[in-house]
Amino acid sequence: MNSKRVEVELGARSYPIFISEDFQLENFEQTIGQRRFYVITDSHVAPLYGDQLSVLPNRLGQSIVPAGESSKSLQQAEIIYGDLIRAKADRKTVIVALGGGVVGDLAGFIASTYMRGVPFVQMPTSLLAMVDSSVGGKVAVNHPLGKNMIGHFYQPESVLMATSVLKTLPQRELQAGMAEVIKYGIIMDAEFFAWLEQNVEKLLALDPQAIASTLEKSVCCKAQVVGEDEKEGGVRATLNLGHTFGHAEEVLAGYGRVLHGEAVAAGMVAAMATSVALGQASEDDLRRCRALILKFKLPITLTQSHRQTEFWTAMEGDKKSLSGVVNFVLSRGIGGCDLPKAIQRTFIENVLTSLR
Ligand SMILES: NC(=O)c1ccc[n+]([C@@H]2O[C@H](COP(=O)([O-])OP(=O)(O)OC[C@H]3O[C@@H](n4cnc5c(N)ncnc54)[C@H](O)[C@@H]3O)[C@@H](O)[C@H]2O)c1
Ligand SMILES: [Zn+2]
């Protein structure tokens, strides 16, 4: 498989994304040059892929955090600042995030703050991290009172991804990552959506070509949106399709019970049904959306939406909503969408009732 390269165009902060079957260390070494690098990874990924980087001469050290969302914390960041200081990491040391979105967000946060900011490279290993979190520069840790509450926009120098690492990713995580892939089709690319409909089996079987095409298309979509609106003043918010519903589902089901992508999948069905109710999408669009999500073995119903008051309150708590009004990203058929807009509670509740 030939490797692919996609550019994120952000002026002086532009960077390449490399997609290949295995990590191409020549691309890595080209990015790093003569500088030293320090790897941040997690307890699942380190034994699987940590060795690939440990053979390189410029590696200063490695910190391994426990796998899971709880590592995205200020406490964990503080431990790693200590590791970096003891290893004598300086302002030129490149922080390398090797792992899923948790490692990427944490390592990016650390890179953005250690010595007022050091260079940063992403090597995402989960599908979600490849198609979403490693591109675009949102880095954060969680606060006990809210997810991603403490963070920055801090772009990496480059992103290196290898399709072969998905072989070890748990199937459920792979499926959950597909929700964000489907999202790109719905909000901005009808042709990609139709291609996904034709390629589900290949993708679930991790056919390298099909996966590489999916990664390329997804990161192109994300790069385009981020290139237009780096700090989410406008169009970047459309990447939240299904997320207002999805966050409420995650909060009420209890974090960890439902994966982010699973909640977003059901949330995208709710968003599409709302678009249908408003006359800006057809019943057939909704049917195709449901069918594709189901083929990837993802949920199409919000299990918590019968708890109407709590569900609405949880949606109000979503950080995208301002002053008690809940804003939703809605599609225009398949392949287009609107900026977030306020929709009345009764209207949404009727849609949610119709979906139960
Ligand atoms: N920065 C952004 O723009 C952005 C966007 C979306 C999500 N996120 C964040 O991303 C996080 C979720 O990311 P995630 O779904 O990757 O979760 P994760 O990092 O917890 O990875 C999921 C699980 O898969 C394991 N894993 C990762 N790659 C593997 C591989 N190749 N083989 C075997 N196991 C592997 C991990 O150890 C973990 O147990 C959340 O914290 C979310 O807030 C950030
Ligand atoms: Zn998401």
Coordinates of C-alpha atoms and ligand atoms in Angstrom, one line a residue:
M1 CA 0.0 0.0 0.0
N2 CA 1.4 3.4 -0.9
S3 CA 1.5 5.9 1.9
K4 CA -0.8 8.9 1.7
R5 CA -0.2 12.4 2.8
V6 CA -2.9 15.0 3.8
E7 CA -2.0 18.6 4.7
V8 CA -3.8 20.6 7.4
E9 CA -3.5 24.1 6.1
L10 CA -3.1 26.5 9.0
G11 CA -0.6 29.0 7.7
A12 CA 2.5 28.9 9.9
R13 CA 1.0 26.1 11.9
S14 CA 0.3 23.8 8.9
Y15 CA 1.3 20.2 9.2
P16 CA 1.2 16.9 7.4
I17 CA -0.7 13.7 8.2
F18 CA 1.0 10.5 7.0
I19 CA -1.1 7.4 6.5
S20 CA 0.6 4.1 5.8
E21 CA 0.1 0.4 6.6
D22 CA 2.9 0.4 9.3
F23 CA 4.4 3.4 11.0
Q24 CA 6.9 4.9 8.5
L25 CA 9.8 5.7 10.7
E26 CA 11.5 7.6 8.0
N27 CA 8.7 10.1 8.1
F28 CA 9.0 10.2 11.9
E29 CA 12.8 10.7 11.8
Q30 CA 12.3 13.4 9.2
T31 CA 9.9 15.3 11.5
I32 CA 12.1 14.9 14.5
G33 CA 15.4 15.6 12.8
Q34 CA 18.3 15.9 15.3
R35 CA 16.0 16.7 18.2
R36 CA 15.3 14.3 21.1
F37 CA 11.8 13.0 21.7
Y38 CA 9.9 11.8 24.7
V39 CA 7.0 9.3 24.3
I40 CA 3.7 9.4 26.2
T41 CA 1.7 6.2 25.8
D42 CA -0.7 4.0 27.8
S43 CA -0.5 0.6 29.4
H44 CA -2.4 -1.2 26.6
V45 CA -0.5 0.4 23.7
A46 CA 3.1 0.4 25.2
P47 CA 3.6 -3.4 25.1
L48 CA 2.2 -3.6 21.6
Y49 CA 3.9 -0.7 19.8
G50 CA 6.2 1.1 22.3
D51 CA 9.2 -1.0 21.0
Q52 CA 9.0 0.6 17.5
L53 CA 10.1 3.9 18.9
S54 CA 12.5 2.6 21.6
V55 CA 14.9 1.5 18.9
L56 CA 15.5 5.1 17.7
P57 CA 18.6 6.7 19.1
N58 CA 17.0 10.1 19.9
R59 CA 14.5 8.7 22.4
L60 CA 14.9 10.4 25.7
G61 CA 12.4 8.4 27.6
Q62 CA 8.8 7.2 27.9
S63 CA 5.9 7.6 30.4
I64 CA 3.2 5.0 30.4
V65 CA -0.2 6.0 31.9
P66 CA -2.9 3.6 32.9
A67 CA -5.2 3.0 30.0
G68 CA -8.5 4.8 30.3
E69 CA -10.2 8.1 30.5
S70 CA -9.2 8.7 34.2
S71 CA -5.6 9.3 33.0
K72 CA -6.7 12.5 31.3
S73 CA -6.2 14.4 34.5
L74 CA -4.1 17.2 36.0
Q75 CA -2.7 14.7 38.5
Q76 CA -1.5 12.5 35.7
A77 CA -0.1 15.6 33.9
E78 CA 1.8 16.6 37.0
I79 CA 3.4 13.1 37.3
I80 CA 4.6 13.4 33.7
Y81 CA 5.9 16.9 34.1
G82 CA 8.1 15.3 36.9
D83 CA 9.2 12.6 34.5
L84 CA 10.1 15.2 31.9
I85 CA 12.1 17.3 34.3
R86 CA 14.0 14.3 35.7
A87 CA 14.7 13.2 32.1
K88 CA 16.0 16.7 31.4
A89 CA 13.6 17.3 28.6
D90 CA 14.2 20.8 27.3
R91 CA 12.3 23.3 25.1
K92 CA 13.3 21.5 22.0
T93 CA 12.3 18.0 23.1
V94 CA 9.5 16.7 21.0
I95 CA 6.6 15.1 22.9
V96 CA 5.2 12.1 21.0
A97 CA 1.7 10.8 21.8
L98 CA 1.4 7.1 21.0
G99 CA -2.1 5.9 21.8
G100 CA -5.8 6.7 21.6
G101 CA -7.5 9.9 22.2
V102 CA -6.8 9.9 25.9
V103 CA -3.1 9.8 25.3
G104 CA -3.3 12.3 22.5
D105 CA -5.3 14.8 24.5
L106 CA -3.1 14.4 27.6
A107 CA 0.2 14.4 25.8
G108 CA -0.9 17.4 23.8
F109 CA -1.9 19.3 26.9
I110 CA 1.4 18.5 28.5
A111 CA 3.3 19.6 25.3
S112 CA 1.3 22.8 25.3
T113 CA 2.3 23.7 28.9
Y114 CA 5.7 22.1 29.6
M115 CA 8.2 25.0 29.5
R116 CA 5.5 27.2 27.9
G117 CA 5.1 24.8 25.0
V118 CA 7.3 22.2 23.3
P119 CA 6.9 20.5 19.9
F120 CA 4.4 17.7 19.6
V121 CA 3.8 14.8 17.3
Q122 CA 0.7 12.6 17.2
M123 CA 0.8 8.8 16.6
P124 CA -2.8 7.9 17.0
T125 CA -3.6 4.1 17.5
S126 CA -7.4 4.0 17.9
L127 CA -9.7 4.7 15.0
L128 CA -11.3 7.6 16.9
A129 CA -7.9 9.1 17.5
M130 CA -7.0 8.7 13.8
V131 CA -10.1 10.2 12.3
D132 CA -10.9 12.7 14.9
S133 CA -8.9 13.6 18.0
S134 CA -5.3 13.6 16.6
V135 CA -6.2 16.2 13.9
G136 CA -7.2 19.7 14.8
G137 CA -5.2 20.7 17.9
K138 CA -7.8 20.4 20.7
V139 CA -5.9 19.2 23.7
A140 CA -7.3 18.9 27.2
V141 CA -7.5 17.2 30.5
N142 CA -10.7 16.6 32.5
H143 CA -11.7 18.2 35.7
P144 CA -13.8 16.2 38.3
L145 CA -16.7 18.6 37.4
G146 CA -16.5 18.2 33.7
K147 CA -14.8 16.6 30.7
N148 CA -12.2 18.5 28.7
M149 CA -12.6 21.5 30.9
I150 CA -9.0 22.5 31.0
G151 CA -7.2 22.7 27.7
H152 CA -5.9 24.6 24.7
F153 CA -5.8 24.7 20.9
Y154 CA -2.3 23.4 20.2
Q155 CA -1.5 21.9 16.9
P156 CA 1.0 19.0 16.4
E157 CA 4.0 19.2 14.0
S158 CA 2.8 16.1 12.2
V159 CA 0.5 13.1 12.6
L160 CA 1.6 9.6 11.7
M161 CA -0.9 6.8 11.5
A162 CA -0.6 3.1 10.6
T163 CA -3.6 1.1 9.6
S164 CA -2.1 -2.2 10.8
V165 CA -2.3 -1.1 14.5
L166 CA -6.1 -1.3 14.2
K167 CA -5.8 -5.1 14.2
T168 CA -5.3 -5.1 18.0
L169 CA -7.9 -2.5 18.7
P170 CA -10.9 -4.1 20.5
Q171 CA -13.8 -4.5 18.0
R172 CA -16.1 -2.4 20.0
E173 CA -13.7 0.5 19.9
L174 CA -13.3 0.1 16.2
Q175 CA -17.1 0.3 15.7
A176 CA -17.3 3.3 17.9
G177 CA -14.7 5.1 15.9
M178 CA -16.8 4.5 12.8
A179 CA -19.5 6.8 14.2
E180 CA -17.2 9.8 13.6
V181 CA -16.4 8.5 10.1
I182 CA -20.1 8.3 9.3
K183 CA -20.5 11.8 10.7
Y184 CA -18.2 13.3 8.0
G185 CA -20.3 11.6 5.3
I186 CA -23.5 13.1 6.8
I187 CA -22.3 16.6 7.4
M188 CA -20.2 17.2 4.3
D189 CA -19.7 14.4 1.8
A190 CA -22.7 12.4 0.3
E191 CA -20.3 10.5 -2.0
F192 CA -18.2 9.3 0.9
F193 CA -21.4 8.2 2.7
A194 CA -22.5 6.2 -0.3
W195 CA -19.0 4.7 -0.5
L196 CA -19.2 3.6 3.2
E197 CA -22.6 2.0 2.5
Q198 CA -20.8 -0.2 -0.2
N199 CA -17.7 -1.0 2.0
V200 CA -18.9 -1.9 5.4
E201 CA -17.8 -5.6 5.2
K202 CA -14.3 -4.6 4.0
L203 CA -14.0 -2.0 6.7
L204 CA -15.1 -4.3 9.5
A205 CA -12.6 -6.9 8.2
L206 CA -9.9 -4.2 8.3
D207 CA -9.1 -4.4 4.6
P208 CA -5.9 -2.2 4.5
Q209 CA -6.9 -0.3 1.3
A210 CA -10.4 0.4 2.5
I211 CA -9.2 1.5 5.9
A212 CA -6.6 3.8 4.4
S213 CA -9.1 5.4 2.1
T214 CA -11.4 5.9 5.0
L215 CA -8.7 7.5 7.1
E216 CA -7.7 9.7 4.2
K217 CA -11.2 10.9 3.5
S218 CA -12.0 11.4 7.1
V219 CA -8.8 13.5 7.9
C220 CA -9.4 15.5 4.7
C221 CA -12.9 16.4 5.9
K222 CA -11.5 17.3 9.4
A223 CA -8.6 19.2 7.9
Q224 CA -10.9 21.2 5.7
V225 CA -13.1 22.2 8.6
V226 CA -10.2 23.0 10.9
G227 CA -8.4 24.9 8.2
E228 CA -11.5 27.1 7.8
D229 CA -12.1 27.6 11.5
E230 CA -9.3 26.5 13.8
K231 CA -10.8 27.7 17.1
E232 CA -14.4 26.8 16.6
G233 CA -15.9 30.2 16.0
G234 CA -18.1 28.9 13.2
V235 CA -18.1 25.9 10.9
R236 CA -16.0 23.7 13.2
A237 CA -19.1 23.4 15.4
T238 CA -20.7 21.3 12.7
L239 CA -18.4 18.4 13.8
N240 CA -20.7 18.2 16.8
L241 CA -23.5 16.6 14.8
G242 CA -25.2 14.1 17.1
H243 CA -23.0 15.2 20.0
T244 CA -25.5 17.2 22.0
F245 CA -27.8 14.2 22.2
G246 CA -24.8 11.9 22.5
H247 CA -23.3 13.8 25.5
A248 CA -26.6 13.6 27.4
E249 CA -26.7 9.8 26.7
E250 CA -23.1 9.5 28.0
V251 CA -23.8 11.5 31.1
L252 CA -27.0 9.7 32.0
A253 CA -25.9 6.2 31.1
G254 CA -22.7 6.8 33.2
Y255 CA -19.4 7.5 31.5
G256 CA -17.8 4.2 30.5
R257 CA -21.0 2.3 30.1
V258 CA -21.6 3.6 26.6
L259 CA -18.6 4.5 24.4
H260 CA -18.5 8.1 23.0
G261 CA -19.0 6.8 19.4
E262 CA -21.9 4.7 20.4
A263 CA -23.7 7.6 22.0
V264 CA -22.9 9.8 19.0
A265 CA -24.2 7.2 16.6
A266 CA -27.6 7.2 18.3
G267 CA -27.4 11.0 18.6
M268 CA -26.9 11.3 14.8
V269 CA -30.1 9.4 14.3
A270 CA -31.9 11.8 16.6
A271 CA -30.3 14.7 14.8
M272 CA -31.4 13.3 11.4
A273 CA -34.9 12.7 12.6
T274 CA -35.0 16.3 13.8
S275 CA -33.9 17.4 10.3
V276 CA -36.7 15.3 8.8
A277 CA -39.2 16.8 11.2
L278 CA -38.1 20.3 10.1
G279 CA -38.4 19.3 6.4
Q280 CA -34.7 19.6 5.7
A281 CA -34.0 15.9 5.2
S282 CA -36.1 13.0 3.8
E283 CA -37.4 9.9 5.3
D284 CA -35.0 8.0 3.0
D285 CA -32.0 10.0 4.4
L286 CA -33.1 8.9 7.9
R287 CA -33.5 5.2 6.7
R288 CA -30.0 5.2 5.1
C289 CA -28.5 6.8 8.2
R290 CA -30.0 4.2 10.5
A291 CA -29.1 1.3 8.2
L292 CA -25.4 2.3 7.9
I293 CA -25.1 2.8 11.7
L294 CA -26.7 -0.6 12.3
K295 CA -24.3 -2.2 9.8
F296 CA -21.4 -1.0 11.9
K297 CA -23.2 -2.6 14.9
L298 CA -23.7 0.7 16.5
P299 CA -26.9 1.7 18.4
I300 CA -29.6 3.8 16.8
T301 CA -31.6 4.6 19.9
L302 CA -30.9 6.8 22.8
T303 CA -31.5 4.5 25.8
Q304 CA -31.8 7.5 28.2
S305 CA -34.1 9.8 26.3
H306 CA -37.2 8.6 28.1
R307 CA -35.9 10.5 31.2
Q308 CA -37.1 13.7 29.5
T309 CA -36.3 16.3 32.2
E310 CA -32.9 14.8 33.0
F311 CA -32.1 14.4 29.3
W312 CA -32.9 18.0 28.5
T313 CA -30.9 19.2 31.5
A314 CA -28.0 17.1 30.4
M315 CA -28.2 18.6 27.0
E316 CA -28.3 22.1 28.5
G317 CA -25.2 21.3 30.4
D318 CA -23.4 20.5 27.2
K319 CA -20.7 23.2 26.8
K320 CA -21.9 24.1 23.3
S321 CA -25.2 25.4 24.7
L322 CA -25.2 29.0 26.0
S323 CA -27.6 30.5 28.6
G324 CA -30.1 27.6 28.8
V325 CA -30.8 27.5 25.1
V326 CA -29.9 24.2 23.5
N327 CA -28.2 24.4 20.1
F328 CA -28.2 21.5 17.7
V329 CA -26.2 20.8 14.6
L330 CA -28.7 19.5 12.0
S331 CA -28.0 18.0 8.6
R332 CA -29.5 19.1 5.3
G333 CA -30.1 15.7 3.8
I334 CA -27.0 13.6 3.6
G335 CA -23.8 15.5 2.7
G336 CA -24.7 19.0 4.1
C337 CA -25.5 20.7 7.4
D338 CA -26.3 23.9 9.2
L339 CA -24.4 25.7 11.9
P340 CA -25.8 24.9 15.4
K341 CA -29.2 26.5 16.0
A342 CA -31.6 26.6 19.0
I343 CA -34.5 24.3 18.8
Q344 CA -37.5 24.3 21.2
R345 CA -37.6 21.7 23.9
T346 CA -41.1 20.5 23.0
F347 CA -40.1 20.0 19.4
I348 CA -37.0 17.9 20.3
E349 CA -39.1 15.9 22.9
N350 CA -41.6 15.0 20.2
V351 CA -38.9 13.8 17.9
L352 CA -37.3 11.7 20.7
T353 CA -40.7 10.2 21.6
S354 CA -41.3 9.3 17.9
L355 CA -37.9 7.4 18.0
R356 CA -38.7 5.3 21.0
Ligands
LIG1 N1 -9.1 16.4 20.8 C1 -10.2 16.1 20.1 O1 -10.5 16.8 19.2 C2 -11.0 15.0 20.5 C3 -12.0 14.5 19.7 C4 -12.7 13.4 20.0 C5 -12.4 12.7 21.2 N2 -11.4 13.2 22.0 C6 -11.1 12.5 23.3 O2 -10.6 11.2 22.9 C7 -10.8 10.3 24.0 C8 -11.3 9.0 23.5 O3 -10.3 8.5 22.6 P1 -10.3 6.9 22.3 O4 -11.7 6.5 21.9 O5 -9.2 6.7 21.4 O6 -10.1 6.3 23.8 P2 -8.7 5.7 24.5 O7 -7.6 6.5 24.2 O8 -9.1 5.4 25.9 O9 -8.6 4.3 23.6 C9 -9.5 3.3 23.8 C10 -8.9 2.0 24.3 O10 -8.2 1.4 23.2 C11 -6.9 1.1 23.6 N3 -6.1 1.2 22.4 C12 -5.8 2.3 21.7 N4 -5.2 1.9 20.5 C13 -5.1 0.6 20.6 C14 -4.5 -0.4 19.7 N5 -4.0 -0.1 18.5 N6 -4.6 -1.7 20.1 C15 -5.1 -2.1 21.2 N7 -5.7 -1.2 22.1 C16 -5.6 0.1 21.8 C17 -6.6 2.1 24.7 O11 -5.5 1.7 25.5 C18 -7.9 2.2 25.4 O12 -8.1 1.1 26.3 C19 -11.7 11.0 25.0 O13 -11.0 11.5 26.1 C20 -12.2 12.2 24.2 O14 -12.6 13.3 24.9 C21 -10.7 14.3 21.7
ZN2 ZN -17.0 12.9 18.9

